[in-house]
PDB file of C-alpha atoms in Angstrom:
ATOM      1  CA  ASP R 261     -39.916   0.370  35.673  1.00  0.00           C
ATOM      2  CA  LEU R 262     -37.044   2.035  37.469  1.00  0.00           C
ATOM      3  CA  PRO R 263     -33.568   0.549  37.032  1.00  0.00           C
ATOM      4  CA  GLU R 264     -31.991  -1.077  40.079  1.00  0.00           C
ATOM      5  CA  LEU R 265     -29.232   0.910  41.739  1.00  0.00           C
ATOM      6  CA  PRO R 266     -25.896  -0.750  42.457  1.00  0.00           C
ATOM      7  CA  ILE R 267     -25.521  -2.243  45.923  1.00  0.00           C
ATOM      8  CA  GLY R 268     -23.625  -0.052  48.339  1.00  0.00           C
ATOM      9  CA  ASN R 269     -25.199   3.243  47.458  1.00  0.00           C
ATOM     10  CA  TYR R 270     -27.766   5.324  49.232  1.00  0.00           C
ATOM     11  CA  TRP R 271     -30.496   7.621  47.991  1.00  0.00           C
ATOM     12  CA  ASP R 272     -29.328  11.195  47.888  1.00  0.00           C
ATOM     13  CA  THR R 273     -31.951  13.277  46.107  1.00  0.00           C
ATOM     14  CA  SER R 274     -34.785  12.666  43.702  1.00  0.00           C
ATOM     15  CA  LYS R 275     -37.035  14.760  41.505  1.00  0.00           C
ATOM     16  CA  VAL R 276     -39.907  14.230  39.131  1.00  0.00           C
ATOM     17  CA  SER R 277     -39.704  15.823  35.709  1.00  0.00           C
ATOM     18  CA  GLU R 278     -41.884  15.198  32.666  1.00  0.00           C
ATOM     19  CA  GLY R 279     -43.399  12.097  34.251  1.00  0.00           C
ATOM     20  CA  TYR R 280     -40.052  10.481  35.119  1.00  0.00           C
ATOM     21  CA  LEU R 281     -38.562   9.961  38.565  1.00  0.00           C
ATOM     22  CA  TYR R 282     -34.857  10.756  38.632  1.00  0.00           C
ATOM     23  CA  VAL R 283     -32.890   9.390  41.582  1.00  0.00           C
ATOM     24  CA  TYR R 284     -29.384  10.505  42.387  1.00  0.00           C
ATOM     25  CA  TYR R 285     -27.168   8.531  44.680  1.00  0.00           C
ATOM     26  CA  LYS R 286     -23.670   8.637  46.093  1.00  0.00           C
ATOM     27  CA  PRO R 287     -21.455   5.653  46.887  1.00  0.00           C
ATOM     28  CA  VAL R 288     -20.652   5.108  50.542  1.00  0.00           C
ATOM     29  CA  ASP R 289     -16.847   4.952  50.828  1.00  0.00           C
ATOM     30  CA  GLY R 290     -15.924   1.953  52.963  1.00  0.00           C
ATOM     31  CA  ASP R 291     -19.241   0.126  52.578  1.00  0.00           C
ATOM     32  CA  ILE R 292     -17.493  -3.186  51.981  1.00  0.00           C
ATOM     33  CA  ASN R 293     -20.520  -5.446  52.540  1.00  0.00           C
ATOM     34  CA  GLY R 294     -22.785  -3.333  50.327  1.00  0.00           C
ATOM     35  CA  ASP R 295     -25.608  -2.711  52.803  1.00  0.00           C
ATOM     36  CA  GLY R 296     -25.552   1.060  52.348  1.00  0.00           C
ATOM     37  CA  LYS R 297     -24.196   1.690  55.869  1.00  0.00           C
ATOM     38  CA  LEU R 298     -20.729   2.253  57.245  1.00  0.00           C
ATOM     39  CA  ASP R 299     -20.354   0.167  60.399  1.00  0.00           C
ATOM     40  CA  ALA R 300     -18.457  -2.629  62.177  1.00  0.00           C
ATOM     41  CA  ALA R 301     -19.927  -5.209  59.769  1.00  0.00           C
ATOM     42  CA  ASP R 302     -17.786  -3.612  57.047  1.00  0.00           C
ATOM     43  CA  ILE R 303     -14.660  -4.157  59.151  1.00  0.00           C
ATOM     44  CA  VAL R 304     -15.585  -7.820  59.627  1.00  0.00           C
ATOM     45  CA  ALA R 305     -16.211  -8.229  55.889  1.00  0.00           C
ATOM     46  CA  MET R 306     -12.895  -6.548  55.084  1.00  0.00           C
ATOM     47  CA  PHE R 307     -10.948  -8.777  57.519  1.00  0.00           C
ATOM     48  CA  LYS R 308     -12.530 -11.879  55.972  1.00  0.00           C
ATOM     49  CA  MET R 309     -11.362 -10.704  52.560  1.00  0.00           C
ATOM     50  CA  TYR R 310      -7.908  -9.852  53.900  1.00  0.00           C
ATOM     51  CA  LEU R 311      -7.577 -13.334  55.420  1.00  0.00           C
ATOM     52  CA  GLY R 312      -8.721 -14.969  52.184  1.00  0.00           C
ATOM     53  CA  LEU R 313     -11.976 -16.295  53.675  1.00  0.00           C
ATOM     54  CA  GLU R 314     -14.024 -14.279  51.166  1.00  0.00           C
ATOM     55  CA  PRO R 315     -13.204 -13.077  47.644  1.00  0.00           C
ATOM     56  CA  GLN R 316     -11.586  -9.653  47.646  1.00  0.00           C
ATOM     57  CA  SER R 317     -13.456  -6.628  46.385  1.00  0.00           C
ATOM     58  CA  ASP R 318     -12.054  -3.573  44.604  1.00  0.00           C
ATOM     59  CA  LYS R 319     -13.843  -1.562  47.298  1.00  0.00           C
ATOM     60  CA  CYS R 320     -11.179  -2.687  49.801  1.00  0.00           C
ATOM     61  CA  ASP R 321      -8.489  -0.416  48.361  1.00  0.00           C
ATOM     62  CA  LEU R 322      -9.688   2.617  50.292  1.00  0.00           C
ATOM     63  CA  ASN R 323      -6.485   4.631  50.014  1.00  0.00           C
ATOM     64  CA  GLY R 324      -6.283   4.120  46.251  1.00  0.00           C
ATOM     65  CA  ASP R 325      -2.698   2.837  46.136  1.00  0.00           C
ATOM     66  CA  GLY R 326      -3.613  -0.205  44.039  1.00  0.00           C
ATOM     67  CA  ALA R 327      -3.145  -2.734  46.846  1.00  0.00           C
ATOM     68  CA  PHE R 328      -5.356  -4.095  49.622  1.00  0.00           C
ATOM     69  CA  THR R 329      -3.283  -3.899  52.817  1.00  0.00           C
ATOM     70  CA  LEU R 330      -3.627  -3.324  56.545  1.00  0.00           C
ATOM     71  CA  ALA R 331      -3.446   0.400  55.771  1.00  0.00           C
ATOM     72  CA  ASP R 332      -6.860   0.105  54.101  1.00  0.00           C
ATOM     73  CA  ILE R 333      -8.315  -1.656  57.138  1.00  0.00           C
ATOM     74  CA  THR R 334      -6.884   1.066  59.386  1.00  0.00           C
ATOM     75  CA  MET R 335      -8.446   3.696  57.145  1.00  0.00           C
ATOM     76  CA  LEU R 336     -11.837   1.978  57.390  1.00  0.00           C
ATOM     77  CA  VAL R 337     -11.658   1.891  61.181  1.00  0.00           C
ATOM     78  CA  LYS R 338     -10.879   5.632  61.193  1.00  0.00           C
ATOM     79  CA  LEU R 339     -13.794   6.343  58.827  1.00  0.00           C
ATOM     80  CA  ILE R 340     -16.202   4.496  61.097  1.00  0.00           C
ATOM     81  CA  ALA R 341     -14.841   6.166  64.241  1.00  0.00           C
ATOM     82  CA  GLN R 342     -15.589   9.652  62.870  1.00  0.00           C
TER      83      GLN R 342
END
């Protein structure tokens, strides 16, 4: 049995060695809703958290300043627009 990977990550590379499958993954910065994609649904999820309609996630502090503010939402919009 393979362990489950945390939500919000995507498969990066894998290899088989000595009968085991090793899977490496990278977190998707800004994937607020945890679906493995960076899209408008993440902006919606972040706004709901900002407005208090959903519980806040540590993933919302995109700029790493220790607070979830409009600056983080702006950063997410810029990430998606790239």
